[in-house]
Amino acid sequence: LVREDVGLEDFIDVVVGNRIYIPCLYAYNKIDAITIEEVDRIAREDHTIVVSIEKDMNMDAFKESIWRSLDLLQVYTKRHSEYPDFSDGLILRTGATVEEACRAVHKSLLDTFKYAL
């Protein structure tokens, strides 16, 4: 029993069940070459970011969209009695544990690890 309008691809997905869909982010470059109305239309689509790399337009939003789409965060480490170095951090998935952060630094760190704040 089908209760909605489905296409052939949707039907095959249900019957075969071997497809995995992953999220994506559509990045449209060269927005400086089209009209503002066209840019606005494209930008309103789901999972879409519009940029102009040549003119450095919307690049910060593009970077933020990538971080958000990949569900990443940056963790900064520091030694006891020192300030953290904010120029270089560990990149981990959101929800990563302290154990995973230790392994990202070095596999032997977990053996000597004492505490985290």
Coordinates of C-alpha atoms in Angstrom, one line a residue:
L1 CA 0.0 0.0 0.0
V2 CA 1.5 3.3 -1.1
R3 CA 0.1 6.5 0.4
E4 CA 2.1 9.1 -1.4
D5 CA 3.4 9.9 -4.9
V6 CA 6.7 8.1 -5.3
G7 CA 9.0 7.8 -8.2
L8 CA 10.8 4.8 -9.6
E9 CA 14.0 5.6 -7.5
D10 CA 12.0 5.8 -4.3
F11 CA 10.3 2.5 -5.0
I12 CA 13.6 0.8 -5.7
D13 CA 15.1 2.2 -2.5
V14 CA 12.3 0.6 -0.5
V15 CA 12.3 -2.8 -2.3
V16 CA 16.1 -3.2 -2.5
G17 CA 17.1 -1.3 0.6
N18 CA 20.8 -1.1 -0.2
R19 CA 21.2 2.7 -0.8
I20 CA 22.5 5.1 1.7
Y21 CA 21.9 8.8 1.3
I22 CA 24.4 11.2 2.8
P23 CA 23.9 15.0 3.4
C24 CA 25.5 17.4 1.0
L25 CA 26.1 21.1 0.6
Y26 CA 25.8 22.7 -2.8
A27 CA 28.3 25.5 -3.3
Y28 CA 27.6 27.9 -6.2
N29 CA 30.7 29.9 -7.3
K30 CA 30.9 33.0 -9.6
I31 CA 27.9 34.7 -8.1
D32 CA 29.5 38.0 -9.2
A33 CA 28.7 37.0 -12.8
I34 CA 24.9 36.7 -12.4
T35 CA 22.1 39.0 -11.4
I36 CA 21.2 39.6 -7.7
E37 CA 17.8 38.1 -8.4
E38 CA 19.3 34.9 -9.6
V39 CA 21.7 34.8 -6.6
D40 CA 18.8 35.3 -4.3
R41 CA 16.8 32.5 -5.9
I42 CA 19.7 30.1 -5.7
A43 CA 20.6 31.0 -2.1
R44 CA 17.1 30.2 -0.9
E45 CA 17.4 26.6 -2.0
D46 CA 18.0 24.0 0.8
H47 CA 21.6 23.0 1.6
T48 CA 23.0 25.8 -0.6
I49 CA 25.6 28.4 -0.3
V50 CA 26.6 31.0 -2.9
V51 CA 30.1 32.4 -3.1
S52 CA 32.6 34.2 -5.3
I53 CA 36.1 33.0 -4.6
E54 CA 37.7 35.5 -7.0
K55 CA 36.1 38.5 -5.2
D56 CA 36.2 36.8 -1.8
M57 CA 32.4 37.2 -1.4
N58 CA 30.6 35.1 1.3
M59 CA 33.6 33.0 2.1
D60 CA 33.2 33.2 5.9
A61 CA 29.6 31.9 5.6
F62 CA 30.9 29.2 3.3
K63 CA 33.4 28.0 5.9
E64 CA 30.8 28.1 8.6
S65 CA 28.4 26.1 6.4
I66 CA 31.1 23.4 5.9
W67 CA 31.8 23.1 9.7
R68 CA 28.0 23.0 10.4
S69 CA 27.3 20.5 7.6
L70 CA 30.1 18.1 8.7
D71 CA 29.1 18.6 12.4
L72 CA 32.7 19.5 13.4
L73 CA 34.2 21.4 16.3
Q74 CA 37.6 22.6 17.2
V75 CA 39.2 21.7 20.5
Y76 CA 42.3 23.6 21.9
T77 CA 44.7 21.9 24.3
K78 CA 47.1 23.4 26.8
R79 CA 49.8 22.4 29.1
H80 CA 49.5 22.9 32.9
S81 CA 50.1 26.6 33.9
E82 CA 50.3 27.7 30.2
Y83 CA 47.9 29.5 28.0
P84 CA 46.2 27.6 25.2
D85 CA 47.5 27.9 21.7
F86 CA 44.5 29.1 19.7
S87 CA 46.3 29.0 16.4
D88 CA 46.1 25.2 16.1
G89 CA 43.4 23.0 17.5
L90 CA 42.1 19.5 17.1
I91 CA 39.2 19.0 14.7
L92 CA 36.7 16.5 16.1
R93 CA 33.1 15.5 15.4
T94 CA 30.5 17.1 17.7
G95 CA 30.0 14.7 20.6
A96 CA 33.5 13.3 20.5
T97 CA 34.8 12.1 23.9
V98 CA 38.0 13.1 25.8
E99 CA 39.3 9.6 24.9
E100 CA 38.9 10.4 21.2
A101 CA 40.6 13.7 21.6
C102 CA 43.6 12.0 23.3
R103 CA 43.9 9.5 20.5
A104 CA 43.8 12.4 18.0
V105 CA 46.9 13.9 19.7
H106 CA 48.8 10.6 20.1
K107 CA 47.8 7.0 20.7
S108 CA 50.0 6.8 23.8
L109 CA 48.6 9.9 25.5
L110 CA 45.6 8.0 26.9
D111 CA 48.0 5.8 28.9
T112 CA 49.4 8.8 30.8
F113 CA 46.2 11.0 30.8
K114 CA 45.1 12.3 34.2
Y115 CA 42.2 14.7 33.9
A116 CA 40.4 17.2 31.6
L117 CA 38.5 20.4 32.4

